[in-house]
Short mmCIF file of C-alpha atoms and ligand atoms in Angstrom, two decimals:
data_model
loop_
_atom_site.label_atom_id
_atom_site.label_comp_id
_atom_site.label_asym_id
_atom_site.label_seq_id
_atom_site.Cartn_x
_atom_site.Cartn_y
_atom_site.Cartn_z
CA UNK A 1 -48.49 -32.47 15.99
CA UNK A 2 -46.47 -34.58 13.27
CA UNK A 3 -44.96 -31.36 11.82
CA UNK A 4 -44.24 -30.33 15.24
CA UNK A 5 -42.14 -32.87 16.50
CA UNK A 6 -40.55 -32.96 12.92
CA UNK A 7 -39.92 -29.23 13.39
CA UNK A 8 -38.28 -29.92 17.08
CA UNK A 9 -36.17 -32.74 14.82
CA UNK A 10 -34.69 -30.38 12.49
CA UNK A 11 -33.95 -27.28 15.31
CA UNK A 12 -32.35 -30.73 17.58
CA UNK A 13 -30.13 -31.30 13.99
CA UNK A 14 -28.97 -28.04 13.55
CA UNK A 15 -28.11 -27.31 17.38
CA UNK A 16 -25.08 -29.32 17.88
CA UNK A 17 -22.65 -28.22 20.70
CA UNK A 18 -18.41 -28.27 19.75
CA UNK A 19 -16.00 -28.54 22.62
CA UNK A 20 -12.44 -27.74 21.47
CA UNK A 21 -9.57 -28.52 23.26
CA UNK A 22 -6.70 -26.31 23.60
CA UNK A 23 -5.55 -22.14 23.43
CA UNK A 24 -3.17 -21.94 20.69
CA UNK A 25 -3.73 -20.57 16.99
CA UNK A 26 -5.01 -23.92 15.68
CA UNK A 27 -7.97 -23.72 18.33
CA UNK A 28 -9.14 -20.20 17.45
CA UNK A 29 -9.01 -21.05 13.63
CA UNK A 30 -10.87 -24.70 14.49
CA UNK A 31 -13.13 -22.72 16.23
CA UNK A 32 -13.43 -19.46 13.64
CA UNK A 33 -14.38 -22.60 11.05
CA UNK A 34 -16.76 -24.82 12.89
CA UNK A 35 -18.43 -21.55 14.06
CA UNK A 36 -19.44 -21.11 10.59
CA UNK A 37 -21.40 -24.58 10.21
CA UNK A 38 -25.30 -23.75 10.32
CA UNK A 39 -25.46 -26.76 12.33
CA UNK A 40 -23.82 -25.66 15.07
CA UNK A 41 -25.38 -23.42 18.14
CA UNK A 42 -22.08 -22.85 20.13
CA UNK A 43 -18.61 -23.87 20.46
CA UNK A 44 -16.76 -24.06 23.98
CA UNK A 45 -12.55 -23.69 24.14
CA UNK A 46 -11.14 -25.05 27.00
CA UNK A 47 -9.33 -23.07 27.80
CA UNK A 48 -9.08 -20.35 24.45
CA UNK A 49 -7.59 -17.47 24.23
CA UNK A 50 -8.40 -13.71 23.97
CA UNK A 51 -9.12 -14.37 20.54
CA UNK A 52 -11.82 -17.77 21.01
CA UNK A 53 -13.09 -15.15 23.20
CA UNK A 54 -14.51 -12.55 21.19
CA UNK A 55 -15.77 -15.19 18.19
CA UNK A 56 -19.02 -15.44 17.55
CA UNK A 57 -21.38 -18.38 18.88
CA UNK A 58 -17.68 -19.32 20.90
CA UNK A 59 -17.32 -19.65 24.51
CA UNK A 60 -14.16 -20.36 26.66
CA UNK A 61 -13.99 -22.53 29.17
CA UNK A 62 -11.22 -22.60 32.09
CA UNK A 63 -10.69 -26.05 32.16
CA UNK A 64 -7.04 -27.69 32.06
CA UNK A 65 -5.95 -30.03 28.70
CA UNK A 66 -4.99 -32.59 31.07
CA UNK A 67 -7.45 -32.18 33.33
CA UNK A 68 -9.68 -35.70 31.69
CA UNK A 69 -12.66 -35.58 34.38
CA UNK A 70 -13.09 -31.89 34.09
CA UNK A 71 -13.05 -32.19 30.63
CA UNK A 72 -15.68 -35.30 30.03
CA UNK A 73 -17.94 -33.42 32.92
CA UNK A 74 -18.06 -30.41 31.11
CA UNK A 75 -18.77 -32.44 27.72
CA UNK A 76 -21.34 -34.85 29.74
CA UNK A 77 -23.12 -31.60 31.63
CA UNK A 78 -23.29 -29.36 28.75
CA UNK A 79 -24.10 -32.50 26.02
CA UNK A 80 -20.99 -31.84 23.66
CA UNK A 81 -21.79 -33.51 20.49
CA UNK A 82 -18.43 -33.64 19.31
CA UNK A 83 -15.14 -32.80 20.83
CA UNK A 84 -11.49 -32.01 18.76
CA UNK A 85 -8.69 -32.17 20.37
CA UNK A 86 -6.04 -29.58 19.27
CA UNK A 87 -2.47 -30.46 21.31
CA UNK A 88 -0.01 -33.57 21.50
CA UNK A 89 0.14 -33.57 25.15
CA UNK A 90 -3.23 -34.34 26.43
CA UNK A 91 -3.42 -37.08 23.15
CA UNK A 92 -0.36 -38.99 24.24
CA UNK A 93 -1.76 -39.06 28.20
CA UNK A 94 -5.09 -40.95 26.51
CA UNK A 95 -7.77 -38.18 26.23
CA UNK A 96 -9.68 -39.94 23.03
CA UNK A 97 -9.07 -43.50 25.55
CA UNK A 98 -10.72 -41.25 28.32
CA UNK A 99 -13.63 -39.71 25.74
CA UNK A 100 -14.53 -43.13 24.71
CA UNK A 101 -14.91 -45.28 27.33
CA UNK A 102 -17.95 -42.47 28.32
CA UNK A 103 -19.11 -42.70 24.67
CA UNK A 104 -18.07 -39.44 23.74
CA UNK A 105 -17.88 -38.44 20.20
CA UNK A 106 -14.15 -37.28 19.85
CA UNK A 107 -11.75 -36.39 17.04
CA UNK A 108 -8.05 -37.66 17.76
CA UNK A 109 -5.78 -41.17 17.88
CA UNK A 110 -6.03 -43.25 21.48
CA UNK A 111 -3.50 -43.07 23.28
CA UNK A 112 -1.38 -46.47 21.86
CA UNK A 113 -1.74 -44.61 17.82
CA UNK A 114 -0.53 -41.25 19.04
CA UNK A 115 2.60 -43.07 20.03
CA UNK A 116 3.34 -41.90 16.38
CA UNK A 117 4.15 -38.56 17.89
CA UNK A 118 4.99 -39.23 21.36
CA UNK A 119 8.04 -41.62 20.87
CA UNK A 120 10.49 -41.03 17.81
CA UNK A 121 11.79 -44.77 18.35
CA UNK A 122 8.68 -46.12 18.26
CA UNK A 123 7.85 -44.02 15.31
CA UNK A 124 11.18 -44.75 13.75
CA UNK A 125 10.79 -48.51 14.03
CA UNK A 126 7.21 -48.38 12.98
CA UNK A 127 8.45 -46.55 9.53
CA UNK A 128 11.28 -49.12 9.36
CA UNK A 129 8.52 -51.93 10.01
CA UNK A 130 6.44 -51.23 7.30
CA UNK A 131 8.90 -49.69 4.67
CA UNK A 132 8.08 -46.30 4.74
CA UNK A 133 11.26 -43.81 3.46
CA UNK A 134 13.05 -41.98 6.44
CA UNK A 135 16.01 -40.94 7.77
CA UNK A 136 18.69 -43.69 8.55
CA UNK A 137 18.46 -43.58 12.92
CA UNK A 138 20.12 -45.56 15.90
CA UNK A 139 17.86 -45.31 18.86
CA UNK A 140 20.26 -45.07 22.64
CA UNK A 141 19.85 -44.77 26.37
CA UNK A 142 23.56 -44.68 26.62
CA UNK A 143 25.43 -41.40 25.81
CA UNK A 144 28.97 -43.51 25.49
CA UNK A 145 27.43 -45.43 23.04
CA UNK A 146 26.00 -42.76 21.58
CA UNK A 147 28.78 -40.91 20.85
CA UNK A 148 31.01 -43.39 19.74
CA UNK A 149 28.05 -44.03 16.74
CA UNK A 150 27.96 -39.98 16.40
CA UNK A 151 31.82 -40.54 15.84
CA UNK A 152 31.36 -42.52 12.52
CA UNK A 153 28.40 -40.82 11.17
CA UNK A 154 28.71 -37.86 8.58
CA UNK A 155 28.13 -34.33 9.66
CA UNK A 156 25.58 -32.50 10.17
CA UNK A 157 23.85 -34.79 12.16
CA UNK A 158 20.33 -35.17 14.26
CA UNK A 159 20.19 -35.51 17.79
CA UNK A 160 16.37 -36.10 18.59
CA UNK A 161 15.21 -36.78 22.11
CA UNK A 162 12.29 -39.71 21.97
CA UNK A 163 9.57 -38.11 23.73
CA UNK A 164 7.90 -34.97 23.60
CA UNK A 165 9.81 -31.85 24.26
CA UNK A 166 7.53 -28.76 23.18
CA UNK A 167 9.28 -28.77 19.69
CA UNK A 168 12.57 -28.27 21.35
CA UNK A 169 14.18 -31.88 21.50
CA UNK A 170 15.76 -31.48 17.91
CA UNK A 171 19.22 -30.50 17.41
CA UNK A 172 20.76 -30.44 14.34
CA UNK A 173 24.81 -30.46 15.03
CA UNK A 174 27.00 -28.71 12.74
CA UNK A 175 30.27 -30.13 14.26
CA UNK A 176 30.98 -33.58 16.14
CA UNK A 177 31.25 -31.54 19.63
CA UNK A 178 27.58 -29.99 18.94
CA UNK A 179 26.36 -33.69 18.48
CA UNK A 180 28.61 -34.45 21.49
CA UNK A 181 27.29 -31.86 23.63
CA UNK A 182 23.43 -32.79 22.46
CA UNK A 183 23.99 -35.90 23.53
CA UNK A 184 25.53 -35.14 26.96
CA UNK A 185 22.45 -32.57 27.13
CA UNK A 186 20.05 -35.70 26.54
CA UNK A 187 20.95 -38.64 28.08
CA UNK A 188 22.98 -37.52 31.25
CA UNK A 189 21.60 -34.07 32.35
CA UNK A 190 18.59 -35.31 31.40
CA UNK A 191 17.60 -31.93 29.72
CA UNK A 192 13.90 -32.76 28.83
CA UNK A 193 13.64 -35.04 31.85
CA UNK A 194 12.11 -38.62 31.23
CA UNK A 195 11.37 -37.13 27.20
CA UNK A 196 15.25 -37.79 26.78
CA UNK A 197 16.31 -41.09 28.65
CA UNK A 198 16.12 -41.99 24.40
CA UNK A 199 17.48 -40.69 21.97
CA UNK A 200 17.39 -40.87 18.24
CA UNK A 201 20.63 -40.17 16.07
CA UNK A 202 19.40 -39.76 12.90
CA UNK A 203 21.02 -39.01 9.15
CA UNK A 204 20.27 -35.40 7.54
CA UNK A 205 18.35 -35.00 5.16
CA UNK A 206 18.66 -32.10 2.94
CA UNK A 207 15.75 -30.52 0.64
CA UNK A 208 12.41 -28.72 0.90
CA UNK A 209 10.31 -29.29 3.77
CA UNK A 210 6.68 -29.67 3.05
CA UNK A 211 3.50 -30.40 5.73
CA UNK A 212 0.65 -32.89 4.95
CA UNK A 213 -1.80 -33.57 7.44
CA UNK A 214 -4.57 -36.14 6.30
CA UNK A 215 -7.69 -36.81 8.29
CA UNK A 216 -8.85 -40.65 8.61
CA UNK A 217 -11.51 -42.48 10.34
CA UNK A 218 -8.92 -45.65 10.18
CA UNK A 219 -10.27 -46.88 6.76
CA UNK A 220 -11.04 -43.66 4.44
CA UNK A 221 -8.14 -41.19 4.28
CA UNK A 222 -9.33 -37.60 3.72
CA UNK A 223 -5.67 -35.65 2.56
CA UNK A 224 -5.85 -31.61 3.57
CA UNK A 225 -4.49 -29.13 1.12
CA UNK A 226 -0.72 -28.90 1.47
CA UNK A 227 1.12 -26.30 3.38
CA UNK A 228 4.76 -25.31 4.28
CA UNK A 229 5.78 -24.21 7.45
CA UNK A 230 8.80 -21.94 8.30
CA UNK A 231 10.15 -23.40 11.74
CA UNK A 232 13.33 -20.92 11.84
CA UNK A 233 13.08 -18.13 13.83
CA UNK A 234 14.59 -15.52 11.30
CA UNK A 235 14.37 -14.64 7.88
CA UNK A 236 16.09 -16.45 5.35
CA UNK A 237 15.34 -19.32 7.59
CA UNK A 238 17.94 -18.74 9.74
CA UNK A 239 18.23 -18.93 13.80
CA UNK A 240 16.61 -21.47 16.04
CA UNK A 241 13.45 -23.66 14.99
CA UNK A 242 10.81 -22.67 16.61
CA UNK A 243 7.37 -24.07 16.66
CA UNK A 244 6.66 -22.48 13.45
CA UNK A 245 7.04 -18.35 12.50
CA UNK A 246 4.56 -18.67 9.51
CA UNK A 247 3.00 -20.75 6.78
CA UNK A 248 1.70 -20.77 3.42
CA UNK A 249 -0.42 -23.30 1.57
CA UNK A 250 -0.44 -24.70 -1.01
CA UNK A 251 2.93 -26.10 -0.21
CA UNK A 252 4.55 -24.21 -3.70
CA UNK A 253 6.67 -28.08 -4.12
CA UNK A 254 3.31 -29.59 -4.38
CA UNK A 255 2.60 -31.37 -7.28
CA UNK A 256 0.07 -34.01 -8.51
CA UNK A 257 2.43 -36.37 -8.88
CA UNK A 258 4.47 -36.12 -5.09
CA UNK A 259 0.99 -35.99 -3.65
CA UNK A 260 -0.12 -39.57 -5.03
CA UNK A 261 3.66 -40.71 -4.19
CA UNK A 262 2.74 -39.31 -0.49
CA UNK A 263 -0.41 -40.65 -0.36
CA UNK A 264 1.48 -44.40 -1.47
CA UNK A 265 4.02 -44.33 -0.08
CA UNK A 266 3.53 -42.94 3.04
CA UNK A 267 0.13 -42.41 4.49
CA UNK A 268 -1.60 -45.30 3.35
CA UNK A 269 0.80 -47.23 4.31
CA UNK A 270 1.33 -46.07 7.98
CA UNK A 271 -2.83 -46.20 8.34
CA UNK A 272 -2.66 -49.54 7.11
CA UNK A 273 0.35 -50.48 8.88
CA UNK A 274 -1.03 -49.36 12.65
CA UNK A 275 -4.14 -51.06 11.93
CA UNK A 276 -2.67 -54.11 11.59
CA UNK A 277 -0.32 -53.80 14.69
CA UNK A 278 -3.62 -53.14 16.63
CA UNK A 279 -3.24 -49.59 17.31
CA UNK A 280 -5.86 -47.88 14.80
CA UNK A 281 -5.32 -44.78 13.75
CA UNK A 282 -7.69 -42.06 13.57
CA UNK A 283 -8.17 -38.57 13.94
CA UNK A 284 -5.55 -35.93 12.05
CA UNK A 285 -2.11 -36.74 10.87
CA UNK A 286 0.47 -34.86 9.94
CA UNK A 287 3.08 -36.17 8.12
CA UNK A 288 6.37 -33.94 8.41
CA UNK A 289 8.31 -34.67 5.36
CA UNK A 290 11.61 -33.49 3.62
CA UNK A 291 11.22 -33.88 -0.02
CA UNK A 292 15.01 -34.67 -1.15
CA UNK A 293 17.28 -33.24 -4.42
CA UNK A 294 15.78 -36.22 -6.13
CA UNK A 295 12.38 -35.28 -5.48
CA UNK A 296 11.76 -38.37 -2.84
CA UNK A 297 9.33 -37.47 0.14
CA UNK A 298 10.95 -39.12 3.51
CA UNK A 299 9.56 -38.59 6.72
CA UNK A 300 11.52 -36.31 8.77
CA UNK A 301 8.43 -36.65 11.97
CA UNK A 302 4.74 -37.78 12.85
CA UNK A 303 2.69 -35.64 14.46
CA UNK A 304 -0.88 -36.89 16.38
CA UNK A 305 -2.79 -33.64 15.36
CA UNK A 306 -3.15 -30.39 13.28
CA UNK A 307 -0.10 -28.17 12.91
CA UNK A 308 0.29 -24.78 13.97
CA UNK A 309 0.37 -22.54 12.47
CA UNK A 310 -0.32 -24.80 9.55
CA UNK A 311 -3.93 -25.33 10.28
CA UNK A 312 -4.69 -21.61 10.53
CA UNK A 313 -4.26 -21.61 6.40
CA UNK A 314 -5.62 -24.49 6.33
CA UNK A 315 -8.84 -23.63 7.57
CA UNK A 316 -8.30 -19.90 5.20
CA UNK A 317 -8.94 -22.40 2.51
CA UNK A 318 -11.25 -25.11 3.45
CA UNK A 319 -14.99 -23.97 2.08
CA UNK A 320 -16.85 -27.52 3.42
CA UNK A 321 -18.58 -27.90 6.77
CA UNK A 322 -15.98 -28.80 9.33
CA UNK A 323 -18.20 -30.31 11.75
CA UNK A 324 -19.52 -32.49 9.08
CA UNK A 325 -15.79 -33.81 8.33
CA UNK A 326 -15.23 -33.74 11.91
CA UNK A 327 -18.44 -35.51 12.82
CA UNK A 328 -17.41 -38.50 10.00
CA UNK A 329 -14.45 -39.35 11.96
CA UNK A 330 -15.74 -41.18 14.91
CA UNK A 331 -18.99 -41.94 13.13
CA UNK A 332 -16.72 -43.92 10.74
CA UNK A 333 -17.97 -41.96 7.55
CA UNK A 334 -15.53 -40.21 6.21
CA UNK A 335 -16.20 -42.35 2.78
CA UNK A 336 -19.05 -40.04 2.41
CA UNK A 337 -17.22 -36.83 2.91
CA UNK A 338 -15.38 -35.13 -0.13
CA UNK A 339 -14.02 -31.31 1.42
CA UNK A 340 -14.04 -28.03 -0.83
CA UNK A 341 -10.95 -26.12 -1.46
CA UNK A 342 -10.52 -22.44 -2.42
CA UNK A 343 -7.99 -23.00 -5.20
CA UNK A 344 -6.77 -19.05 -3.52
CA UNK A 345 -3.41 -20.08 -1.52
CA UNK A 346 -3.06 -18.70 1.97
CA UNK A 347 -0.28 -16.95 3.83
CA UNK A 348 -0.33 -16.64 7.71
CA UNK A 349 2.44 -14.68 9.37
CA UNK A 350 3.10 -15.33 13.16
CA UNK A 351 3.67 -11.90 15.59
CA UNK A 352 6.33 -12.91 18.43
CA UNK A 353 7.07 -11.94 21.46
CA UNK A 354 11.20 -10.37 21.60
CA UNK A 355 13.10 -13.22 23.56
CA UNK A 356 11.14 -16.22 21.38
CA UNK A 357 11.94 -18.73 21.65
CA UNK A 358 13.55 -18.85 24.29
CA UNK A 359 12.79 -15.81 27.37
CA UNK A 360 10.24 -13.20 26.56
CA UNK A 361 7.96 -11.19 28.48
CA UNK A 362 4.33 -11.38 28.86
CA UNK A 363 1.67 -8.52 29.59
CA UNK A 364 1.93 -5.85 27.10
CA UNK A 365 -1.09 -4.34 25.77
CA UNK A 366 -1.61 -5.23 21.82
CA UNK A 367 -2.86 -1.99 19.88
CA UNK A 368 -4.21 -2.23 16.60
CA UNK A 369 -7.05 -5.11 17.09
CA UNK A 370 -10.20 -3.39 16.97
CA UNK A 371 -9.24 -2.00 13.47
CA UNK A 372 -11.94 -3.87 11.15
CA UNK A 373 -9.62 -6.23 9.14
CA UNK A 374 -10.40 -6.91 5.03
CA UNK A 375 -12.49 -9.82 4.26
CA UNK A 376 -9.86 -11.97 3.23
CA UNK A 377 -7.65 -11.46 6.22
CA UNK A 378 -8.03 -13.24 9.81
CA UNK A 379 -6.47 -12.59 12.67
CA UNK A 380 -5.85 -16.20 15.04
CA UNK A 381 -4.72 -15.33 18.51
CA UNK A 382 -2.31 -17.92 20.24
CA UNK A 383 -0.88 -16.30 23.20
CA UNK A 384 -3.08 -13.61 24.35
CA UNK A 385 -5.63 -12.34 27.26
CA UNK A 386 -8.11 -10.26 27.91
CA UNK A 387 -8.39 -8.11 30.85
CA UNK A 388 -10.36 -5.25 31.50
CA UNK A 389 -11.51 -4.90 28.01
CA UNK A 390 -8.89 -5.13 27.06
CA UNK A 391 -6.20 -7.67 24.99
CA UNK A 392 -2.93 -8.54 26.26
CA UNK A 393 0.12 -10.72 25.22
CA UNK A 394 0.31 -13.75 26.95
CA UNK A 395 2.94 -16.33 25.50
CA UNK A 396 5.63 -16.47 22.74
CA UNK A 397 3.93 -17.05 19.58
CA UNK A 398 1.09 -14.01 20.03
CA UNK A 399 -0.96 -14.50 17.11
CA UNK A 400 -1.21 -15.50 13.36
CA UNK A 401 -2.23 -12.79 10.41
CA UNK A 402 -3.51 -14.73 7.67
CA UNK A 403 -4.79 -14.03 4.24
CA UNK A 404 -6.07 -15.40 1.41
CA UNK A 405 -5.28 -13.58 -2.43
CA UNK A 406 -5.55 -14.42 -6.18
CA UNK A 407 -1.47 -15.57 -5.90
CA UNK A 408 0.66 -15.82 -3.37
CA UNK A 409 1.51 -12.08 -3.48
CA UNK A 410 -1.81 -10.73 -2.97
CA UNK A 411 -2.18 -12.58 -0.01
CA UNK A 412 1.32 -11.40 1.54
CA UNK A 413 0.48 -8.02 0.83
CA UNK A 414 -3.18 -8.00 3.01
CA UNK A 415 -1.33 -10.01 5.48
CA UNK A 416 2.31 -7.58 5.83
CA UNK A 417 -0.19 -4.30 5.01
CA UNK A 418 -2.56 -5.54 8.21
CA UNK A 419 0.23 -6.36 10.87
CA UNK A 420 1.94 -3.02 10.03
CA UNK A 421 -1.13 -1.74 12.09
CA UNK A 422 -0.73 -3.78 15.29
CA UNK A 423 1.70 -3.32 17.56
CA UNK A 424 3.34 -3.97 21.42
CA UNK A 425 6.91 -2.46 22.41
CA UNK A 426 8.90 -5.84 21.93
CA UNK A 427 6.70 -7.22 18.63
CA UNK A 428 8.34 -8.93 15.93
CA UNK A 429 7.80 -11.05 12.90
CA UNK A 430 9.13 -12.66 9.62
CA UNK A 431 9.25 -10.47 6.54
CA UNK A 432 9.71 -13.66 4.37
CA UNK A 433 7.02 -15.76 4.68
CA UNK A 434 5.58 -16.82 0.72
CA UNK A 435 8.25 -14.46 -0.66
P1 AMP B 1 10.93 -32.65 14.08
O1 AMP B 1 10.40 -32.17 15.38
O2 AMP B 1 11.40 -34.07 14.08
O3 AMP B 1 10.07 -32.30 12.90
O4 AMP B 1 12.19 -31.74 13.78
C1 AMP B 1 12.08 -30.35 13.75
C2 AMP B 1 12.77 -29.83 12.54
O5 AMP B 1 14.14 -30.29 12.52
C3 AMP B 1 12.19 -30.31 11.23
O6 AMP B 1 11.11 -29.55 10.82
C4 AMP B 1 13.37 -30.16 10.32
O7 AMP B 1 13.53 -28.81 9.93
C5 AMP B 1 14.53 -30.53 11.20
N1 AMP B 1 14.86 -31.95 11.05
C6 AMP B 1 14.39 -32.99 11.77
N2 AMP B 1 14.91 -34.15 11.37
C7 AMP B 1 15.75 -33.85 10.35
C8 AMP B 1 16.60 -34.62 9.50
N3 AMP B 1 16.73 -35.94 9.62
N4 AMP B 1 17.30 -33.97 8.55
C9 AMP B 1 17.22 -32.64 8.41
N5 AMP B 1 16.44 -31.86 9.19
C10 AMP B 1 15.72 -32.44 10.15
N1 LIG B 2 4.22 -26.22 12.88
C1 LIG B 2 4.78 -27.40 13.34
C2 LIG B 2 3.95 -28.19 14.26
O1 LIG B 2 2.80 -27.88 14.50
O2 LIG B 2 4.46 -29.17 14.77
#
């Protein structure tokens, strides 16, 4: 009877339920990875994507990001054991706050610490606060007086509206009238509605832009392996930023050395520093950061949560459990946890939609998915559907073909030799990404 009940102990341990929140790229590879853990039975996306849909032990789930009650019924009636949240949006309207107060077990910052991402002022005068290097800024409601400041600063200069703006509130002006116009765009037309009744006017900062995204608890800091995303649209990292056309990790700037002087002087520091102002942080990081000529990391943005497509070779590499390091967070154990690493890097190349990022179409069939892919490479799907058996594009960034290799070339080879294969009529994609 004993053994019994111990038996019924160890199947209870190893059946844990995931709920993951979101549709994107990040999701599917969250969910590709926690899939993996013996100890978990079955992962639910809410809402997923043609991709979450096909994984194994994964289920979606039509619920709404925003949509709290639907989401903590579905996590109550189904008895979630843990629950990541992938997107800013539903972590700056309180979803962890939400998750909480019902006892939940959750992975993200409260509402009050993902203020980080969700207001550059506040994020600005947080980093000024506790001395952490960043652009010189001026934060304004009024576009007079923001100009006349634009008129004495030194060009190129960034216009940045305060709130969040789907990656699209940055403008970096070239000429006076750009930063003019930006302005004018912001604070009177209201372009990104109440997201730009503040603006930022901040210094540029020239360099190498590198991603580091740390996972904390609020007291142990758990640093991810480094990547570097390519936000431009076209090769050569030129055109519009977008929310990111590729990345590669290790970051190749990485060194021992920058990644102590980031952990120094900039995460443990901001940890510390919203502890002490009351607003704990916990849940995933990501530090954006510009490392400058004279090799100094500054902080060009915060954001509340995994990057995308950063955490899609991310996740290539990471060989640990990820429920366990999830699990650690809101169990306040992360002191316990010490992740594996391939030392491989990863490349991930992101198919678009023609039009991205601004107009595209949606609804053309994808050909080329049900070719068996090698064991290195992963396909994450972003925007896509299935209908009819049978898979369909569905938003701007379509999907993410990673790969891991022995170098960096390997791994761009699997990856450029396995997207030659897919295909819809208006598909297109970097050629550059970990050249
Ligand atoms: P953000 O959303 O603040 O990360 O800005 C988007 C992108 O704009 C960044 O990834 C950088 O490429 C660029 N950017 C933002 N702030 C600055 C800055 N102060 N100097 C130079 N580039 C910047
Ligand atoms: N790849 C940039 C971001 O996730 O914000």
């Amino acid at each position: 009877m004993k053994n019994f009940f111990l038996f019924l102990v160890v199947i209870n341990l190893q059946a844990k339920k995931v709920l993951i929140i979101g549709g994107g790229g990040r999701e599917h590879a969250l969910a590709w990875k926690i899939a993996q853990s013996p100890q978990v039975e079955k992962v639910f996306v809410a809402p997923g994507n043609a991709g979450t849909l096909y994984e194994q032990k994964t289920r979606n789930v039509v619920i709404d990001v925003n949509d709290f009650d639907g989401l903590t019924s579905f996590a109550q009636e189904n008895n979630i054991d843990l629950t990541i949240i992938g997107p800013e949006v539903p972590l700056a309207n309180g979803i962890v706050d939400v998750f909480k107060k019902q006892n939940l077990d959750c992975v993200g910052p409260c509402k009050k610490a993902a203020q980080l991402e969700a207001s550059k002022d506040f994020a600005k005068a947080f980093m000024v606060r506790h001395n952490i290097p960043t652009a010189k800024y001026k934060t304004f409601t009024n576009a007079e007086d923001a100009k006349d400041y634009a008129r004495l600063q030194k060009i190129p200069l960034v216009i940045k509206a305060d709130g969040l703006a789907a990656g699209k509130g940055v403008v970096i002006a070239q000429t006076l009238k750009e930063a003019e116009q930006a302005i004018e765009q912001m604070l009177v037309q209201k372009k990104f509605g109440h997201a730009s009744q503040k603006i930022v006017i901040e210094e540029f900062l020239e360099g190498n832009e590198l991603s580091f995204i740390v996972l904390t608890d609020g007291k142990t800091i758990v640093p991810l392996v480094s990547s570097q995303d390519h936000k431009r649209l076209l090769d050569g990292n030129k055109g519009p930023n977008t929310g990111g056309m590729g990345a590669i990790s290790p970051a190749p700037i990485m060194t021992r050395q920058l990644h102590d002087r980031i952990m120094q002087e900039i995460i443990e520091p901001t940890i510390a520093g919203m502890a002490q102002e009351g607003c704990e942080y916990t849940g995933f990081l990501y530090a954006g950061l510009m490392i400058t000529k004279e090799g100094d990391p500054k902080v060009l943005e915060f954001n509340c949560r995994l990057g995308d497509p950063e955490t899609q070779v991310i996740m290539m590499r990471l060989q640990s459990d990820l429920y366990d390091l999830c699990d650690a967070v809101y169990k306040k154990q992360l002191q316990n946890i010490k992740p594996q690493w391939s030392l491989q890097p990863a490349v991930g190349v992101v198919l678009a939609s023609g039009g991205y990022p601004q107009q595209y179409k949606k609804g053309y069939l994808i050909d080329g998915l049900t070719l068996k892919s090698p064991d290195d490479c992963r396909i994450f799907h972003a925007g896509t559907v299935s209908k009819d058996d049978t898979i369909l594009t569905n938003g701007g960034r379509v999907m993410c073909v990673c790969a891991g290799g022995d170098n960096l070339d390997c791994a761009r080879e699997l990856v450029y030799k396995r997207i030659n294969k897919i295909n819809w009529p208006d598909m297109f994609c970097r050629a550059d990404i970990g050249l």
